[in-house]
Every structure is written in C-alpha cells, then in structure tokens.
Coordinates of C-alpha atoms and ligand atoms in Angstrom, one line a residue:
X1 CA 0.0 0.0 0.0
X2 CA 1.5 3.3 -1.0
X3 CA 0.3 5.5 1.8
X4 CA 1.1 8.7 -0.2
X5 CA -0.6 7.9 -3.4
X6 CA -3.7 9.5 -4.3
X7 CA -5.5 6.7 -5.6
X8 CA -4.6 3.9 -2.8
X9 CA -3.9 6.4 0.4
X10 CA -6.2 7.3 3.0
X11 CA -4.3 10.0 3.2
X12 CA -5.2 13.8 2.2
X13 CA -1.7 14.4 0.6
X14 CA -2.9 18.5 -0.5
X15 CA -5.9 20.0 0.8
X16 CA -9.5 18.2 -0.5
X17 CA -11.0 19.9 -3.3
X18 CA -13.7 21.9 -1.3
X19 CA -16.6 20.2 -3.4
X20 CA -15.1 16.4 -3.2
X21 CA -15.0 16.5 0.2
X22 CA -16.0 19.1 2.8
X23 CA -15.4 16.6 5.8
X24 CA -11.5 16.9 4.8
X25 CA -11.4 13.2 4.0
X26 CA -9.9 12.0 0.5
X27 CA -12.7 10.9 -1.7
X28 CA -10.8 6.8 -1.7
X29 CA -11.5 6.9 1.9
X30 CA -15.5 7.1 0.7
X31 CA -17.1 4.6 -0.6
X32 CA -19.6 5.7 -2.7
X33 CA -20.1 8.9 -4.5
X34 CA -20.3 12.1 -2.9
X35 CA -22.4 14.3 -4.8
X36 CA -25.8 15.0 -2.6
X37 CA -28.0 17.7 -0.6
X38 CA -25.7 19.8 2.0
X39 CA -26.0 18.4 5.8
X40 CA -27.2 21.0 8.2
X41 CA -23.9 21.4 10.1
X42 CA -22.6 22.2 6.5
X43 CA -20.9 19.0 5.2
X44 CA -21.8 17.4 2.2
X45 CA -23.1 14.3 2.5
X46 CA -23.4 11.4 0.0
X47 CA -25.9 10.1 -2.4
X48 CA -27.8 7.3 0.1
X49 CA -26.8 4.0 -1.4
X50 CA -29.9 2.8 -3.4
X51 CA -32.3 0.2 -2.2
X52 CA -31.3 0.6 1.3
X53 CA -34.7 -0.9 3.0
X54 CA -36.2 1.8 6.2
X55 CA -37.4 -1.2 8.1
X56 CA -35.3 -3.4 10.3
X57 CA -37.3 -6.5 9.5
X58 CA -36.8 -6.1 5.7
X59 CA -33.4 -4.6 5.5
X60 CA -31.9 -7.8 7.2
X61 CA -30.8 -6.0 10.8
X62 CA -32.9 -8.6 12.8
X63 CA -31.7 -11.6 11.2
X64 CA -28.2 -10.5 11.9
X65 CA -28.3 -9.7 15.0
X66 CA -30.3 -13.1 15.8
X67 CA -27.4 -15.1 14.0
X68 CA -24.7 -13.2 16.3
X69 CA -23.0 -15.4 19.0
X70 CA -25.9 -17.3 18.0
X71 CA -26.7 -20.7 20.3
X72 CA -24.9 -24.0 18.5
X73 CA -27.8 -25.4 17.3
X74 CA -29.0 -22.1 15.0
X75 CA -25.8 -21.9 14.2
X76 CA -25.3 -25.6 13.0
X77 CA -28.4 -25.4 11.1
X78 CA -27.3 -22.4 8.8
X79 CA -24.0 -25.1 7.6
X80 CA -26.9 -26.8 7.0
X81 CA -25.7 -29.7 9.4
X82 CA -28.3 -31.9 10.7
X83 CA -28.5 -31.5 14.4
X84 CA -29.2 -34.0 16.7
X85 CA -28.0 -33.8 20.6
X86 CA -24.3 -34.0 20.0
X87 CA -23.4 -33.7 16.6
X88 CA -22.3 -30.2 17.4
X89 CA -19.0 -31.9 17.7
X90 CA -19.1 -33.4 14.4
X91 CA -19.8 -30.1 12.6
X92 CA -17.3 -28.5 14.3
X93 CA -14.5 -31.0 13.6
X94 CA -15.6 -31.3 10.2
X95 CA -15.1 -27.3 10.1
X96 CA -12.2 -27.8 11.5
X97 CA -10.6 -29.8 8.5
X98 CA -10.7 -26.4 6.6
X99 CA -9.8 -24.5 8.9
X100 CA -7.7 -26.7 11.0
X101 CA -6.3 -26.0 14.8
X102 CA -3.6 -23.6 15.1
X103 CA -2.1 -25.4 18.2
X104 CA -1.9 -28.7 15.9
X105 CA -0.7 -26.7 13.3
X106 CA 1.6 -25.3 14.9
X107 CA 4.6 -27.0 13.3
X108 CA 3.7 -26.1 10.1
X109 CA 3.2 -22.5 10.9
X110 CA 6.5 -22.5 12.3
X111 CA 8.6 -24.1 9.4
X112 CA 6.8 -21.7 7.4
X113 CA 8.4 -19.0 10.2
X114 CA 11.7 -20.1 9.5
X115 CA 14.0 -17.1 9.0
X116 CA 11.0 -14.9 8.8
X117 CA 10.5 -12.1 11.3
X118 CA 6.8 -12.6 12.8
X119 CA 4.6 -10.1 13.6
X120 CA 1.3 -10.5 16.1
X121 CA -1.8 -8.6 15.6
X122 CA -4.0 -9.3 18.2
X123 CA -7.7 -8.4 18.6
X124 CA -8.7 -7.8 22.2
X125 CA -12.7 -8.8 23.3
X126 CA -13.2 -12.5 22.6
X127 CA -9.7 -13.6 21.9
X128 CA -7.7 -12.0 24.9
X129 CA -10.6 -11.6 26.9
X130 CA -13.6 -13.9 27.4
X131 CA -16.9 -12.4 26.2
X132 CA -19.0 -11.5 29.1
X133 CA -22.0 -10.1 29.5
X134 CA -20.6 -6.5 30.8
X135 CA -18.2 -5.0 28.6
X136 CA -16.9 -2.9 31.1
X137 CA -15.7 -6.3 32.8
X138 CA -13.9 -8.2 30.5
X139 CA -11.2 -8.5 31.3
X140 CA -8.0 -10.9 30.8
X141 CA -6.5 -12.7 33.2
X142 CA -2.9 -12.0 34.6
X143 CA -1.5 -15.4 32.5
X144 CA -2.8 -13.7 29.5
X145 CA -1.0 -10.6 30.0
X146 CA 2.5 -11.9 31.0
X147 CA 2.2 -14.3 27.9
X148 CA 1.9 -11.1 25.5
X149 CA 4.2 -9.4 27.6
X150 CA 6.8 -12.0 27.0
X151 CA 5.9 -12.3 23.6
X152 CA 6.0 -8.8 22.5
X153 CA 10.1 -9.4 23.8
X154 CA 10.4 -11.2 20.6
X155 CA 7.6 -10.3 18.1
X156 CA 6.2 -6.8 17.5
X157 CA 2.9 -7.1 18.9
X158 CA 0.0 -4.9 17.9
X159 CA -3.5 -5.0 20.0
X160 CA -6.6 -4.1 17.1
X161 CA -9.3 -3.8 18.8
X162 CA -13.0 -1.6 18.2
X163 CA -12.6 0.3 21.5
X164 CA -11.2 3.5 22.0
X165 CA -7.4 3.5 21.8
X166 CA -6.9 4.6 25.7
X167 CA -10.0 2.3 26.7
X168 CA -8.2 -1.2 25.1
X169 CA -4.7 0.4 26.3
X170 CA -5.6 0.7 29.9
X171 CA -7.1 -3.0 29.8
X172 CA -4.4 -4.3 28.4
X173 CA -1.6 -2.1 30.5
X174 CA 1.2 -3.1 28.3
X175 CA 3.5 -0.6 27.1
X176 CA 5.9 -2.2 24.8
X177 CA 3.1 -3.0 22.1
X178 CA 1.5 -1.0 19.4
X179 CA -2.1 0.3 19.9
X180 CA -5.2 0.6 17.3
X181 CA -8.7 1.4 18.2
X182 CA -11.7 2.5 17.0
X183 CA -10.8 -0.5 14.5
X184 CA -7.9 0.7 13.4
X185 CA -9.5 4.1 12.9
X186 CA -7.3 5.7 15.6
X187 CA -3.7 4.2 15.3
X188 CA -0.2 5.0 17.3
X189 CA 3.2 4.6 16.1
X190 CA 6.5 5.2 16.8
X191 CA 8.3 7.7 15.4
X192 CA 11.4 6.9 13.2
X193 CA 14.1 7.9 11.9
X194 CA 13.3 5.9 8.6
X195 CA 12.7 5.5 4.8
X196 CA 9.3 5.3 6.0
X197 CA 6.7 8.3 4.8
X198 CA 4.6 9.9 7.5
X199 CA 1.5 10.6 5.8
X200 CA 0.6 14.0 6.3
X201 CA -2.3 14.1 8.2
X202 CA -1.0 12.5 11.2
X203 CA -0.4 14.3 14.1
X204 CA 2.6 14.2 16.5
X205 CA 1.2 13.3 19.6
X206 CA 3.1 11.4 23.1
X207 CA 2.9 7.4 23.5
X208 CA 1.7 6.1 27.5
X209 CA 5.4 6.8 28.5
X210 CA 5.9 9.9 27.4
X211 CA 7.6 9.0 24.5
X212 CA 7.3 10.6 20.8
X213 CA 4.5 9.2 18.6
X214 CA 2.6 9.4 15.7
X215 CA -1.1 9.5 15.8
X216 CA -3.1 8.2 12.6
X217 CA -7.0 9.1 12.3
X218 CA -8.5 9.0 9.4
X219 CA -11.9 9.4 10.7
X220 CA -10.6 12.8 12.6
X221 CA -13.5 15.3 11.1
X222 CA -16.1 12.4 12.4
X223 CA -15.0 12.9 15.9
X224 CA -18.2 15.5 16.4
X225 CA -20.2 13.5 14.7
X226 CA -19.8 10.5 17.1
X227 CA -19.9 12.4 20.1
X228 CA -23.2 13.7 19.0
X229 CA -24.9 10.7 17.9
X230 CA -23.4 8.9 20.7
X231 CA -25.6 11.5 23.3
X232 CA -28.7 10.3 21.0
X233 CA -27.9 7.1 21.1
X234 CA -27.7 7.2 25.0
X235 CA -31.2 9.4 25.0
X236 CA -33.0 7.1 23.0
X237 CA -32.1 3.7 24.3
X238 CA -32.5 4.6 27.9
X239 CA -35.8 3.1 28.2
X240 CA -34.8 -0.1 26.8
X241 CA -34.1 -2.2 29.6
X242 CA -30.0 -3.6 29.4
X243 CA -29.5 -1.3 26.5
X244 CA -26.2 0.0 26.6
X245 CA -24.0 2.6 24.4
X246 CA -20.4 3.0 24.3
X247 CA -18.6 6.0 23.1
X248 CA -15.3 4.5 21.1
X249 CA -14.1 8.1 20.0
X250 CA -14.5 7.2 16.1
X251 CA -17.3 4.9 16.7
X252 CA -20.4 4.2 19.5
X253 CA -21.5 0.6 20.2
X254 CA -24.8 -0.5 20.9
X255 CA -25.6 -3.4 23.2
X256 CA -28.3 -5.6 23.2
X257 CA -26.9 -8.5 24.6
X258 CA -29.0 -8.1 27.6
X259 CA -32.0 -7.0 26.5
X260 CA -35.0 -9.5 26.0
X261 CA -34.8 -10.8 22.5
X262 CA -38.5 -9.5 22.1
X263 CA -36.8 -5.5 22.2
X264 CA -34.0 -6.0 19.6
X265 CA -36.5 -4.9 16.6
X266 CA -37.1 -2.1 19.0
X267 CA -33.5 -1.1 19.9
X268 CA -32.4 -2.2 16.2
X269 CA -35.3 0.2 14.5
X270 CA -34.4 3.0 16.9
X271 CA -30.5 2.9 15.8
X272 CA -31.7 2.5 12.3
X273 CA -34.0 6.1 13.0
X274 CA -31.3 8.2 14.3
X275 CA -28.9 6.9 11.2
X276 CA -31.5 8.1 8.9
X277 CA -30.4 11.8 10.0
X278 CA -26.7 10.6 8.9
X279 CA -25.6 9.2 5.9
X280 CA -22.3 9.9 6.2
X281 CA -22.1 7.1 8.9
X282 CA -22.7 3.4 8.4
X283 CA -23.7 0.2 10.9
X284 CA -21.5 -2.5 11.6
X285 CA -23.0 -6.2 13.2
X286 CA -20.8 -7.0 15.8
X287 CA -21.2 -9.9 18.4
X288 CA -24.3 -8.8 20.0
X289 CA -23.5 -5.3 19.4
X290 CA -24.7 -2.4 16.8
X291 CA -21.5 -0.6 15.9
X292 CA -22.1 2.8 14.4
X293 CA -19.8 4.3 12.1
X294 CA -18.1 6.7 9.1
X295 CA -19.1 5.2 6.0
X296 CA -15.1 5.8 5.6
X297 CA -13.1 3.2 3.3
X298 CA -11.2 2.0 6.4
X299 CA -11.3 -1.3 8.5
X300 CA -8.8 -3.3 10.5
X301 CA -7.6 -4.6 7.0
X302 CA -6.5 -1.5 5.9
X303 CA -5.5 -0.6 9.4
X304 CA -3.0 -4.0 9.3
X305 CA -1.2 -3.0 5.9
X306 CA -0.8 0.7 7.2
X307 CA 0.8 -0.5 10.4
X308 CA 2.7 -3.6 8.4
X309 CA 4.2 -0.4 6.2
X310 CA 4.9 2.2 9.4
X311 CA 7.2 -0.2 10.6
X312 CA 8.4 -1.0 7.3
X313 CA 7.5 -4.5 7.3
X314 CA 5.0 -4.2 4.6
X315 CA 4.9 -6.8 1.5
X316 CA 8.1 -8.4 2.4
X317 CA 9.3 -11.9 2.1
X318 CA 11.0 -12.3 5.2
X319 CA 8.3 -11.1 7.3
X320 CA 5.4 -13.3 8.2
X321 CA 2.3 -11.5 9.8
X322 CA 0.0 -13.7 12.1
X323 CA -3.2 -12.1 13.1
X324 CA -5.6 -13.7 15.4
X325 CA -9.5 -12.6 16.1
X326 CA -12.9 -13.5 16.6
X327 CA -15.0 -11.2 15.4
X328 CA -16.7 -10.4 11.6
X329 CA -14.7 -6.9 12.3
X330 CA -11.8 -8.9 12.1
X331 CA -12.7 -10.9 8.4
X332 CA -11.4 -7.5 6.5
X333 CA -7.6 -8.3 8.2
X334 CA -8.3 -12.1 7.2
X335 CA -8.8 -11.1 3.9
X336 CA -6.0 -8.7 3.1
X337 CA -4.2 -11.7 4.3
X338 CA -5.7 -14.1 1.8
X339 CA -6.0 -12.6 -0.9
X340 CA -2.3 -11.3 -0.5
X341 CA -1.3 -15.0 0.3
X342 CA 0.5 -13.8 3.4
X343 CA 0.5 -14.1 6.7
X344 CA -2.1 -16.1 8.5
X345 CA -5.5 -15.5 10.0
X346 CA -6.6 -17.3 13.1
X347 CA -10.2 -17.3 14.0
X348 CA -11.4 -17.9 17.2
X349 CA -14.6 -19.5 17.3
X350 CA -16.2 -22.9 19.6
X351 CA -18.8 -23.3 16.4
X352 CA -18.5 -23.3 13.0
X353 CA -18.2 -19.9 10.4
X354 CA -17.4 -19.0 7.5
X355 CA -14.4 -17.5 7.6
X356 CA -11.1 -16.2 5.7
X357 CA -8.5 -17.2 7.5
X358 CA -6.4 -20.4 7.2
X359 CA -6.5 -21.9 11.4
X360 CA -8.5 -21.5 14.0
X361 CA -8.7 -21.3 17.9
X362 CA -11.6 -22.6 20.5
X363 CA -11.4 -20.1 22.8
X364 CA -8.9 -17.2 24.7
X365 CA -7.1 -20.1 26.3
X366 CA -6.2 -21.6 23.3
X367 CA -5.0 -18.1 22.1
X368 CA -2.9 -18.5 25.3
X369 CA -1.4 -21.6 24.5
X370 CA -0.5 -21.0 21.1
X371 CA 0.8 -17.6 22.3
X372 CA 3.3 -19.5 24.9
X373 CA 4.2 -21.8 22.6
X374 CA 5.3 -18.5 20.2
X375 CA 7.2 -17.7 23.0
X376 CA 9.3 -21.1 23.5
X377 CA 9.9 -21.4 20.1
X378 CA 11.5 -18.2 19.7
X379 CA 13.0 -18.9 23.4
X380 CA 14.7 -22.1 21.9
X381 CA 16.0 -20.8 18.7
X382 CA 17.1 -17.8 20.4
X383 CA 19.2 -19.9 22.3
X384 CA 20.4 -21.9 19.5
X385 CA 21.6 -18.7 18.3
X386 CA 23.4 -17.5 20.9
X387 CA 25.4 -21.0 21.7
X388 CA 26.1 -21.2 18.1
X389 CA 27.5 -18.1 18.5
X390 CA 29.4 -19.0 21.4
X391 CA 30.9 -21.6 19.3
X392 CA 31.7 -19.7 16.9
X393 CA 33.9 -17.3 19.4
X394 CA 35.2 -20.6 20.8
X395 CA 36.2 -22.0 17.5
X396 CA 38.1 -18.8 17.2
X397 CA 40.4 -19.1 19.7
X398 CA 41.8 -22.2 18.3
X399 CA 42.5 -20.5 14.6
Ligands
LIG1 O1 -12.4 -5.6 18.3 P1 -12.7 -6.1 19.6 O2 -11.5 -5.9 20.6 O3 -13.0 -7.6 19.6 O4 -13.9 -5.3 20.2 C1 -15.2 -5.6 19.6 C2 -16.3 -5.2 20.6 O5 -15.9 -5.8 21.9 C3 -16.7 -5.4 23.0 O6 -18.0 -6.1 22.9 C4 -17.9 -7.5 22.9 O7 -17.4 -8.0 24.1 C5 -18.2 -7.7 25.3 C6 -17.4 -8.1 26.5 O8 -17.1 -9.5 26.4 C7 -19.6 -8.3 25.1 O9 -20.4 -8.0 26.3 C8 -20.2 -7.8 23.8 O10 -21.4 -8.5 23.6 C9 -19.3 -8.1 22.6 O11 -19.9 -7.5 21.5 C10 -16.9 -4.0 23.1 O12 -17.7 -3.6 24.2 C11 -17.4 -3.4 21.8 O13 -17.5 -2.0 21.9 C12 -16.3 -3.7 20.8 O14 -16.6 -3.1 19.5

C-alpha cells in the first residue's frame, strides 16, 4: 500500500478539493459517490446508497443480529448440518478440517516462520478476553498478559481492537506493544528515523510513556459527529431495559446483549431512526453489538497493511504477519491476508463460520497456549543462536 498515493492512500496528501469532500477526508476513503443535498452542520453528504430498505425487519438488521454469537444449534443449522443432541462436535470437527487448529498446526506454521521475522496482531474482546455479558468487565486474566508481555520481547505485537485506543490500552496495560482502536481508525506509532513516509495528516502526539509518537485518524472530522450521535444514542435507548452505548471516540456501540430478544426490533429500529439523519455514517453487526460508524473506506484490513508499512515491514518476504480474532470486524484483516497470500488469519470460534482465514482457535485459552508456545519457540532458537555463536567465538580461539 502506498500511503502517499492518491488513488490507494487514506491520506489527504494537498488540501481536498472543497466540493469532493467538505469533511476533509480524501474521496478513496469514501465509498460511494459524494455528490448529494448539504447536511445542516454544512458537510456534504453522499448520495444514500440505493435500495437501502427503512425497516429493520426487511433490510436484514434482525436476522443478523439473531445469527450473532448465535446458540450451537441455530448456528449448526445455517451449515446446514443436521443436528441432533451431540453432533455439534461433528460439525465443528468437520469445520475444523478447513480451517484446522492452530495449536496442531503449529509445526507447520513454524517451518513456514523459519528465517522470517513474525509479527502479532492481536484483537482484544473475545480472543484476549472472554466475552462477558458486561463490557466494562472483560477483562484478561494475569497469565494472558504476561504471555503477551513475553511475547512482545520477541515479536512486535499490535492489539486491534473496536474500542477506543486509551480504553483497550488501559485494559491491556502493556507498554511495549503498538495500539489501534476504534478499529484501526485511531492508530499510534512510533516515530522513526526511517525510509518510512509519514502521511501528512497525522499528528505528533506522546505514547503512555511519554515517548514521541505518531497519531493516525482517518476518521478525525467524524469525531463531532460520534460524540453527538453517541448522546442520541444514549437518549433514546435509555428506556430499553440492558440497553447499553459505548462511546469509542470514532465509533459508539450499541448493546443488546442483555436486552429481552423480544426488544431487539425495537432497539435495532431506533438505531436505524437516528442513522436516517446521517448518511455519512454506516452500521457494523458485531457480536451482540450495533457498531455505528463513518461510512469511511477504512477497516482493520486496511489498518493492518498501514501498520505492516509504518514499521516497514509491509509486502516483504522475510516477514510473516499472524493475526488472530474472533470477530466479523476482524474478516477484513483475514482477507487482506488471503488474498495477499501472506501471513495467517486465526479465528477464534467454539462453532462453526465462515471465515477467511487459514486456522483456527476454540477459545482465549487456546489463544494463550498457542501464544506461549510463540514464546518457547522463539526462546529455543534464540538460544540456538546464541550457543552457536558461542561456538563460533570458541572456535576462534583455536585459529
Ligand atoms: O475488536 P474487539 O476488541 O473484539 O472489540 C469488539 C467489541 O468488543 C466489545 O464487545 C464484545 O465484548 C463484550 C465483552 O465481552 C460483550 O459484552 C459484547 O457483547 C461483545 O460485542 C466492546 O464492548 C465493543 O464496543 C467492541 O466493539
């Protein structure tokens, strides 16, 4: 990805042409085509995408949200397996043929490693943190966090995660990683003394120690926006018992996943009314969560290949990027992944999905194993290195 060219960047590289785009945002960033009645605040807004259906029963909201972290046996039946008491375990092992274990994998993985330099991506809710009903509690356990901790002192480590980039920060409390939130719409990254282009619009800003970094947010001019439907958002689900919003700085989340199934049409067509009054921002289905927002060309895909490139590791032969997640959020990174044939997705998922990457993982404690097994592998070869090094010195003194 050339972050400076016009046609591939997200990245205003000269000031927008005042009629492309009033929000300040380079016309690739949007999707569709921008040519439509001013918004009251002033911005132009685009042409609504045709056919989009008002109702949350016909435009296909409800049956999302009923098919995420659906119960096995809905699941099961959409991979049209028959089910009948435990054959739950034979869909998921015959899933698990295409996209086989990651811990029995692991081998493989590594010998494809070999004299590569691995980087970790890692997505935070569901795959370093169970999923729990409160999202302000989940939380990973101690072992988790020493695992990445010792990871990240061999492998660049990057947490992706949707929440706000202090929010995931200050539940992971690990400083020597790299940060995105927002889904990648809110990134940090050391500054360098490199090759490596800083795209213009990102702003110098200080890391959690005080140290020099680099802020990217393409998103930036939505920041109002957000705040303001996030206040609506808040208003207007109040009444709707375990309803709850999250502000995420370049996108709000909406919670259902305790509210009685029999209010989702009504907390789905209520998000649905207040996005009527904003085209300029989109919704994403998340597990058990209504994710608003910009209708920006940006997703934890794109967010990968710009980080990959800050650090200068971007489309290279000796680098191998791993990236593990559980959510649909993370399919766009899967995909970049794929298509690029590079790097490996790991999903993590107990049941059965269609997904784009290669392996998979049951759970956050198979993410923890396969993460400590990372960590002896690169413990052992580092050790290799340095004996054979050793040797090496020793041999000398005998020439
Ligand atoms: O990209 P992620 O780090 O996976 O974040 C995605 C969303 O995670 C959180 O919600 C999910 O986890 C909650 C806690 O386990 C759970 O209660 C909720 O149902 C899940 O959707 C977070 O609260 C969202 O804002 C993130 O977008």
């Amino acid at each position: 990805m050339d972050l400076n060219s016009t046609n591939a960047s997200p990245v205003l590289t000269e000031p927008a042409p005042i009629n492309k785009s009033r929000l300040g945002i380079h016309s690739s960033l949007l999707p569709f085509s921008q040519s439509g009645a001013p918004f009251s605040s002033g911005i132009l807004i685009p042409r609504k995408k045709p056919g989009k259906l008002d109702d949350v029963r016909s435009n296909g909201w409800l049956d999302a949200m009923k098919s995420s972290s659906p119960p096995q046996k809905k699941l099961l039946k959409d991979f049209n397996v028959e089910v009948a008491s435990d054959d739950s375990d034979v869909a998921y092992y015959s899933w698990m043929l295409k996209h086989p274990s990651a811990l029995s994998s692991f081998q493989q993985i590594m010998n494809h490693a070999r004299n590569k330099k691995i980087v970790m991506f890692l997505d935070y809710d569901g795959t370093l943190s169970p999923i729990v009903n409160d999202p302000d509690r989940a939380f990973m356990s101690d072992e988790m966090r020493s695992t990445v901790r010792n990871l990240a002192n061999y492998i660049p480590t990057v947490i992706i995660s949707g929440r706000s980039l202090d929010k995931v920060y200050e539940l992971v409390g690990l400083t020597d990683l790299y940060y995105a939130g927002s889904h990648g719409m809110d990134i940090m990254f050391p500054v360098r003394d490199s090759a490596f282009a800083v795209p213009s619009n990102c702003i110098k800003s200080t890391d959690q120690l005080g140290k020099e970094a680099n802020l990217f947010q393409p998103a930036r001019e939505f920041l109002p926006m957000i705040n303001e439907v996030f206040r609506i958002l808040v208003e207007k689900t109040k009444d709707i018992k375990g309803a709850k919003v999250e502000n995420h700085k370049f996108c709000a989340s909406v919670h259902y996943r305790n509210v009685d199934e029999k209010n989702w049409p009504t907390i789905a067509q209520c998000v649905l009314d207040i996005l009527k009054g904003y085209p300029l921002l989109q919704i994403n289905h998340g597990r058990k969560v209504l994710e608003v927002r910009p209708v920006i060309n940006w997703d934890k895909g794109k967010a990968v290949e710009f980080l990959l490139e800050s650090l200068e590791l971007n489309n290279r032969e000796d680098v191998l990027p791993i990236y593990v997640g559980d959510d649909r959020t993370d399919e766009d990174a899967f995909k970049v992944f794929r298509e690029g044939n590079r790097g490996y997705g790991i999903l993590v998922s107990s049941i059965p999905k269609e997904t784009k990457a290669k392996f998979s993982l049951k759970d956050p404690s198979e993410v923890q194993r396969f993460l400590k097994c990372l960590v002896r592998w690169k413990e052992k070869n580092e050790l290799r290195k340095s004996i054979n090094n050793r040797s090496l010195e020793f041999g000398d003194l005998f020439r």
